[in-house]
Amino acid sequence: MEREKILKVKDLELVLEKTDILKGLNFELQAGEVLGIIGPNGCGKSSLAYTLMGLDGYKPAGGRVIFKGVDITDLKPYERAWEGLTLAWQEPARFEGISVREFLALGRKHRESEVGSGEIRRALQDVAINPDQYLDRSIDETLSGGERKRIELASILLMNPDAVILDEPDSGVDVVALNNIEEVINNFRENNTGVILITHSEEMLEMADRAALICQGKIFMENSPAKISSYFKDECLPCEDQDPAKHKEVS
């Protein structure tokens, strides 16, 4: 049975400082699906994430973003979050003076219900964080990048979003945290949350159900994670000319 289409990106264009970043990009995401998007550095992966989330400075020059049948192209980031779309940053923010407990309690402020203490503890346990050791710690420089990333993932679990954008979630984390990320992705999948998994890692791409290769601001091809990973390794990484028109698509 075909799953519900939750996100449709149509002819998306982005121009930053007179440079074309996204050039008519198209893709779709289904509920409960993990779509891996991989590409070389500078190809527009993070810009895509910021544009989908509507961040300041990332207003599309063209195209539309349709989420759950609603055109959200012109919505503010917080309005998109209210609709059920959220972003996990490549570099999680620090919140001086706020505890892990307080940060996570914000998890569903604008969703169906306020989050409870039991849910907070379970979310931390889901990302291999000991609640007793971390709940009253501050989200500041005393936490490692991997710890902050896992706490951010716990906060997204508590939001119970309809779709989440994970921007290079493996960046700056250790092997243990990488395993936790895979468990969180499986959790999203089981809860019917659509996931856009943006990465430059072939290992991360294997966690996806379907994969797309982005090159020079366009989706160059879509296929299985294994085929996209193989093409990326053999053709993209050694390639000095990243013009998609000069490459053949895999079948």
Short mmCIF file of N, CA and C in Angstrom, two decimals, residues 11-25 44 47-48 50-52 57-64 217-218:
data_model
loop_
_atom_site.label_atom_id
_atom_site.label_comp_id
_atom_site.label_asym_id
_atom_site.label_seq_id
_atom_site.Cartn_x
_atom_site.Cartn_y
_atom_site.Cartn_z
N ASP A 11 10.36 22.50 -8.31
CA ASP A 11 11.13 23.53 -9.03
C ASP A 11 11.73 24.57 -8.09
N LEU A 12 12.28 24.12 -6.97
CA LEU A 12 12.79 25.04 -5.94
C LEU A 12 14.09 25.71 -6.40
N GLU A 13 14.10 27.04 -6.28
CA GLU A 13 15.27 27.82 -6.66
C GLU A 13 15.70 28.71 -5.49
N LEU A 14 17.01 28.85 -5.33
CA LEU A 14 17.55 29.72 -4.29
C LEU A 14 18.76 30.46 -4.85
N VAL A 15 18.77 31.78 -4.63
CA VAL A 15 19.89 32.61 -5.06
C VAL A 15 20.44 33.32 -3.83
N LEU A 16 21.74 33.16 -3.59
CA LEU A 16 22.41 33.83 -2.47
C LEU A 16 23.56 34.65 -3.01
N GLU A 17 23.55 35.96 -2.73
CA GLU A 17 24.61 36.85 -3.18
C GLU A 17 24.86 36.70 -4.68
N LYS A 18 23.77 36.70 -5.44
CA LYS A 18 23.78 36.63 -6.90
C LYS A 18 24.32 35.31 -7.45
N THR A 19 24.40 34.30 -6.58
CA THR A 19 24.85 32.98 -7.01
C THR A 19 23.69 32.00 -6.92
N ASP A 20 23.47 31.25 -8.00
CA ASP A 20 22.41 30.23 -8.00
C ASP A 20 22.85 29.05 -7.14
N ILE A 21 22.10 28.77 -6.09
CA ILE A 21 22.42 27.67 -5.18
C ILE A 21 21.55 26.46 -5.47
N LEU A 22 20.24 26.64 -5.49
CA LEU A 22 19.30 25.59 -5.86
C LEU A 22 18.70 25.96 -7.21
N LYS A 23 18.68 25.00 -8.13
CA LYS A 23 18.36 25.31 -9.53
C LYS A 23 17.22 24.43 -10.04
N GLY A 24 16.03 24.70 -9.56
CA GLY A 24 14.88 23.93 -10.02
C GLY A 24 14.85 22.53 -9.44
N LEU A 25 15.02 22.44 -8.14
CA LEU A 25 15.14 21.15 -7.45
C LEU A 25 13.76 20.56 -7.18
N GLY A 44 24.84 22.34 -2.08
CA GLY A 44 23.55 22.93 -1.73
C GLY A 44 22.73 22.15 -0.73
N SER A 47 21.83 24.33 2.36
CA SER A 47 20.97 25.40 1.85
C SER A 47 19.57 24.88 1.59
N LEU A 48 19.47 23.65 1.11
CA LEU A 48 18.16 23.03 0.92
C LEU A 48 17.43 22.90 2.25
N TYR A 50 17.81 24.66 5.01
CA TYR A 50 17.43 25.97 5.53
C TYR A 50 16.27 26.57 4.73
N THR A 51 16.25 26.30 3.43
CA THR A 51 15.16 26.80 2.59
C THR A 51 13.85 26.10 2.91
N LEU A 52 13.92 24.79 3.11
CA LEU A 52 12.71 24.04 3.47
C LEU A 52 12.14 24.52 4.79
N GLY A 57 16.99 34.75 5.12
CA GLY A 57 18.01 34.76 4.09
C GLY A 57 17.90 33.63 3.10
N TYR A 58 16.94 32.74 3.32
CA TYR A 58 16.78 31.57 2.43
C TYR A 58 15.39 31.54 1.80
N LYS A 59 14.93 32.69 1.37
CA LYS A 59 13.64 32.77 0.68
C LYS A 59 13.83 32.30 -0.76
N PRO A 60 13.02 31.35 -1.22
CA PRO A 60 13.20 30.83 -2.58
C PRO A 60 13.01 31.91 -3.65
N ALA A 61 13.81 31.82 -4.70
CA ALA A 61 13.65 32.70 -5.85
C ALA A 61 12.58 32.17 -6.79
N GLY A 62 12.21 30.91 -6.59
CA GLY A 62 11.17 30.28 -7.40
C GLY A 62 10.83 28.92 -6.85
N GLY A 63 9.71 28.38 -7.32
CA GLY A 63 9.29 27.05 -6.87
C GLY A 63 8.38 27.10 -5.66
N ARG A 64 7.89 25.92 -5.25
CA ARG A 64 6.97 25.82 -4.14
C ARG A 64 7.35 24.66 -3.23
N GLY A 217 23.11 21.95 -7.17
CA GLY A 217 21.82 22.52 -6.86
C GLY A 217 20.62 21.82 -7.45
N LYS A 218 20.83 20.62 -8.02
CA LYS A 218 19.72 19.85 -8.58
C LYS A 218 19.76 18.42 -8.07
#
